């Protein structure tokens, strides 16, 4: 079992460029989440999904879109990157509800210049 | 939505001393309170959790206490060791299916 895998691990974007971060889990988890981690601000929820074909907004969703076409994959898209989106992004999954252990990916360090 | 506040933001202790990190939450419907440890450059990992029907839980050197009336919960680490040095995050979740984290505490254990 690989657990939760994020692709890519590092990326540098120019302002205005677009990109997609991929999160894949092989634990058959229903719930998946995208967080961003910034110094002094902890982990802030961007979007989450409670099952295949469903998505919902978290606390900082602006500038991001997500899709969950397959149960094992959760994609995070940046349509027009801005320097304020420079951050470390973590994907996580839980088995059924948010009341169980969250398993995190290794993180993606994104820099927007 | 839920708001989780965590204190202190940094904590330095001598090896062998105890460390306490405190969190408060705003949503009285929250019923699950996990703690995650993140070592430098690595992913967060669960170290202990507690549910709202329990007041205290212990696992070897770490323990968590929950006060639902006051809406706060705390992480206690006894007999700290250098390998306990990391960033610790508290979190709270409710039936709205999302989980909100505190801002984190950077713990340094000095040998």
Short mmCIF file of C-alpha atoms in Angstrom, two decimals:
data_model
loop_
_atom_site.label_atom_id
_atom_site.label_comp_id
_atom_site.label_asym_id
_atom_site.label_seq_id
_atom_site.Cartn_x
_atom_site.Cartn_y
_atom_site.Cartn_z
CA UNK A 1 0.00 0.00 0.00
CA UNK A 2 1.39 3.36 -1.02
CA UNK A 3 -1.21 5.24 1.08
CA UNK A 4 -1.70 8.78 -0.21
CA UNK A 5 0.53 9.98 -3.04
CA UNK A 6 0.76 13.51 -4.40
CA UNK A 7 2.11 14.57 -7.77
CA UNK A 8 4.23 16.65 -8.28
CA UNK A 9 6.40 17.19 -5.18
CA UNK A 10 7.74 20.56 -6.31
CA UNK A 11 6.63 23.07 -8.90
CA UNK A 12 7.45 26.65 -9.88
CA UNK A 13 4.80 28.56 -11.81
CA UNK A 14 4.69 31.98 -13.36
CA UNK A 15 1.82 34.26 -12.42
CA UNK A 16 -1.18 33.49 -14.58
CA UNK A 17 -0.17 29.94 -15.44
CA UNK A 18 -2.41 27.01 -14.64
CA UNK A 19 -1.66 23.61 -13.17
CA UNK A 20 -3.27 20.56 -11.61
CA UNK A 21 -2.12 18.74 -8.50
CA UNK A 22 -3.00 15.08 -8.34
CA UNK A 23 -3.78 13.15 -5.17
CA UNK A 24 -4.18 9.38 -5.31
CA UNK A 25 -5.06 7.01 -2.46
CA UNK A 26 -5.16 3.23 -2.50
CA UNK A 27 -6.99 2.70 0.80
CA UNK A 28 -10.52 2.84 -0.64
CA UNK A 29 -11.25 5.92 1.48
CA UNK A 30 -14.45 7.82 0.88
CA UNK A 31 -13.35 11.26 2.05
CA UNK A 32 -10.55 13.31 0.56
CA UNK A 33 -9.28 16.81 1.38
CA UNK A 34 -6.95 19.48 0.09
CA UNK A 35 -5.16 21.74 2.58
CA UNK A 36 -2.60 24.47 2.21
CA UNK A 37 0.06 25.03 4.84
CA UNK A 38 1.53 28.46 5.38
CA UNK A 39 3.91 29.57 8.17
CA UNK A 40 2.02 30.47 11.33
CA UNK A 41 -1.34 29.55 9.83
CA UNK A 42 -1.48 25.82 10.19
CA UNK A 43 -3.40 23.70 7.72
CA UNK A 44 -6.30 25.47 6.03
CA UNK A 45 -8.96 23.50 4.22
CA UNK A 46 -9.38 24.42 0.56
CA UNK A 47 -11.91 21.89 -0.74
CA UNK A 48 -13.02 18.42 0.23
CA UNK A 49 -15.00 15.50 -1.15
CA UNK A 50 -17.24 13.02 0.64
CA UNK A 51 -17.37 10.59 -2.25
CA UNK A 52 -16.88 10.04 -5.96
CA UNK A 53 -18.50 12.81 -7.97
CA UNK A 54 -18.97 15.17 -5.01
CA UNK A 55 -16.99 18.21 -3.88
CA UNK A 56 -17.48 20.97 -1.32
CA UNK A 57 -15.80 24.23 -0.38
CA UNK A 58 -13.62 24.57 2.67
CA UNK A 59 -12.45 27.74 4.37
CA UNK A 60 -10.16 29.10 1.60
CA UNK A 61 -11.59 27.90 -1.74
CA UNK A 62 -11.11 31.03 -3.87
CA UNK A 63 -8.77 30.58 -6.83
CA UNK A 64 -8.98 26.77 -6.72
CA UNK A 65 -11.16 24.13 -8.31
CA UNK A 66 -11.37 20.40 -7.61
CA UNK A 67 -12.71 17.26 -9.19
CA UNK A 68 -13.33 13.72 -7.92
CA UNK A 69 -14.14 11.72 -11.02
CA UNK A 70 -12.72 8.52 -9.55
CA UNK A 71 -12.92 7.46 -5.92
CA UNK A 72 -9.17 7.09 -5.60
CA UNK A 73 -8.22 10.45 -7.14
CA UNK A 74 -8.79 14.04 -6.01
CA UNK A 75 -7.49 16.79 -8.29
CA UNK A 76 -6.76 20.36 -7.27
CA UNK A 77 -6.61 22.94 -10.06
CA UNK A 78 -5.22 26.45 -10.17
CA UNK A 79 -6.64 28.21 -13.22
CA UNK A 80 -4.57 31.39 -13.00
CA UNK A 81 -1.83 31.14 -10.39
CA UNK A 82 -1.07 34.11 -8.14
CA UNK A 83 1.92 34.72 -5.82
CA UNK A 84 -0.52 34.42 -2.86
CA UNK A 85 -0.93 30.77 -3.77
CA UNK A 86 2.70 30.04 -2.99
CA UNK A 87 2.38 27.40 -0.30
CA UNK A 88 2.81 23.75 0.60
CA UNK A 89 -0.25 21.76 -0.39
CA UNK A 90 -1.29 18.59 1.40
CA UNK A 91 -3.87 16.08 0.35
CA UNK A 92 -5.47 13.82 2.95
CA UNK A 93 -8.04 11.05 3.07
CA UNK A 94 -10.23 9.46 5.75
CA UNK A 95 -12.09 6.19 5.68
CA UNK A 96 -15.65 7.34 5.96
CA UNK A 97 -16.21 10.51 7.93
CA UNK A 98 -14.02 13.29 9.27
CA UNK A 99 -14.04 11.51 12.63
CA UNK A 100 -11.31 9.05 11.83
CA UNK A 101 -7.58 9.26 11.25
CA UNK A 102 -6.56 11.38 8.29
CA UNK A 103 -3.72 10.04 6.15
CA UNK A 104 -1.69 12.72 4.44
CA UNK A 105 0.29 12.81 1.25
CA UNK A 106 3.90 13.95 1.29
CA UNK A 107 3.03 17.49 0.22
CA UNK A 108 3.60 19.63 -2.86
CA UNK A 109 5.72 22.75 -2.56
CA UNK A 110 4.38 25.30 -5.04
CA UNK A 111 6.07 28.60 -5.77
CA UNK A 112 4.37 31.22 -7.93
CA UNK A 113 6.70 33.93 -9.21
CA UNK B 1 -17.74 27.35 10.53
CA UNK B 2 -15.46 25.84 13.12
CA UNK B 3 -12.55 27.94 14.42
CA UNK B 4 -9.67 26.30 16.28
CA UNK B 5 -7.13 28.33 18.22
CA UNK B 6 -3.88 26.80 19.45
CA UNK B 7 -1.36 28.03 22.02
CA UNK B 8 1.52 28.51 22.35
CA UNK B 9 2.91 28.93 18.85
CA UNK B 10 6.39 27.92 20.06
CA UNK B 11 7.45 25.93 23.10
CA UNK B 12 10.93 25.07 24.28
CA UNK B 13 11.50 22.57 27.09
CA UNK B 14 14.41 20.74 28.60
CA UNK B 15 14.69 17.03 27.94
CA UNK B 16 12.76 15.13 30.59
CA UNK B 17 10.36 17.99 31.32
CA UNK B 18 6.67 17.98 30.41
CA UNK B 19 5.09 19.95 27.57
CA UNK B 20 1.49 21.10 27.34
CA UNK B 21 -0.23 22.48 24.25
CA UNK B 22 -3.75 23.90 24.45
CA UNK B 23 -6.52 24.33 21.90
CA UNK B 24 -9.96 25.90 21.95
CA UNK B 25 -12.76 25.39 19.45
CA UNK B 26 -15.87 27.35 18.65
CA UNK B 27 -18.43 24.85 17.36
CA UNK B 28 -20.22 23.03 20.16
CA UNK B 29 -21.18 20.32 17.64
CA UNK B 30 -17.55 19.26 17.19
CA UNK B 31 -17.08 15.76 18.51
CA UNK B 32 -13.70 14.50 17.32
CA UNK B 33 -10.36 16.02 18.37
CA UNK B 34 -7.16 14.58 16.90
CA UNK B 35 -3.56 15.67 17.36
CA UNK B 36 -1.01 15.45 14.57
CA UNK B 37 2.78 15.59 14.68
CA UNK B 38 4.73 16.96 11.74
CA UNK B 39 8.46 16.49 11.66
CA UNK B 40 10.53 18.84 9.54
CA UNK B 41 9.87 18.31 5.84
CA UNK B 42 7.46 15.46 6.44
CA UNK B 43 3.72 14.88 6.37
CA UNK B 44 1.50 15.26 9.46
CA UNK B 45 0.79 12.00 11.27
CA UNK B 46 -1.81 11.20 13.89
CA UNK B 47 -0.41 10.66 17.38
CA UNK B 48 -3.56 10.58 19.50
CA UNK B 49 -7.23 11.47 19.26
CA UNK B 50 -10.22 11.82 21.56
CA UNK B 51 -13.96 11.79 21.04
CA UNK B 52 -16.49 13.94 22.80
CA UNK B 53 -17.80 11.16 25.01
CA UNK B 54 -14.40 10.77 26.68
CA UNK B 55 -12.67 13.24 29.02
CA UNK B 56 -9.13 11.90 28.87
CA UNK B 57 -7.06 9.46 26.86
CA UNK B 58 -3.51 8.33 27.41
CA UNK B 59 -0.98 6.51 25.27
CA UNK B 60 2.39 5.97 26.96
CA UNK B 61 4.00 9.44 27.33
CA UNK B 62 1.24 11.38 25.61
CA UNK B 63 -2.23 12.21 26.86
CA UNK B 64 -5.10 14.36 25.73
CA UNK B 65 -7.79 15.95 27.91
CA UNK B 66 -11.09 17.39 26.75
CA UNK B 67 -13.35 19.88 28.48
CA UNK B 68 -16.53 20.10 26.42
CA UNK B 69 -18.12 22.74 28.64
CA UNK B 70 -15.22 25.11 28.17
CA UNK B 71 -14.59 23.93 24.58
CA UNK B 72 -10.94 23.27 25.05
CA UNK B 73 -8.62 20.31 24.81
CA UNK B 74 -4.96 19.85 25.59
CA UNK B 75 -2.02 17.65 24.64
CA UNK B 76 0.34 16.59 27.40
CA UNK B 77 3.75 15.06 26.70
CA UNK B 78 5.69 13.78 29.70
CA UNK B 79 9.39 12.90 29.94
CA UNK B 80 10.10 14.72 26.69
CA UNK B 81 12.87 13.47 24.41
CA UNK B 82 14.73 15.23 21.56
CA UNK B 83 12.77 13.15 19.03
CA UNK B 84 9.58 14.81 20.29
CA UNK B 85 10.79 18.01 18.62
CA UNK B 86 8.30 18.77 15.83
CA UNK B 87 5.27 20.89 14.98
CA UNK B 88 2.08 19.70 16.65
CA UNK B 89 -1.38 20.46 15.29
CA UNK B 90 -4.70 20.09 17.03
CA UNK B 91 -7.89 19.70 15.01
CA UNK B 92 -11.64 19.53 15.50
CA UNK B 93 -14.34 18.07 13.34
CA UNK B 94 -18.10 17.77 13.44
CA UNK B 95 -20.86 16.26 11.36
CA UNK B 96 -20.24 18.74 8.55
CA UNK B 97 -17.55 16.39 7.27
CA UNK B 98 -14.65 18.80 7.30
CA UNK B 99 -11.81 19.04 9.76
CA UNK B 100 -10.25 22.31 10.89
CA UNK B 101 -6.74 22.62 12.27
CA UNK B 102 -5.08 24.94 14.72
CA UNK B 103 -2.11 27.06 13.61
CA UNK B 104 0.41 24.65 15.10
CA UNK B 105 2.96 24.62 17.95
CA UNK B 106 6.64 24.24 17.27
CA UNK B 107 8.05 22.17 20.14
CA UNK B 108 11.79 22.11 20.73
CA UNK B 109 13.22 19.68 23.27
CA UNK B 110 16.72 20.68 24.32
CA UNK B 111 19.09 17.86 25.30
#
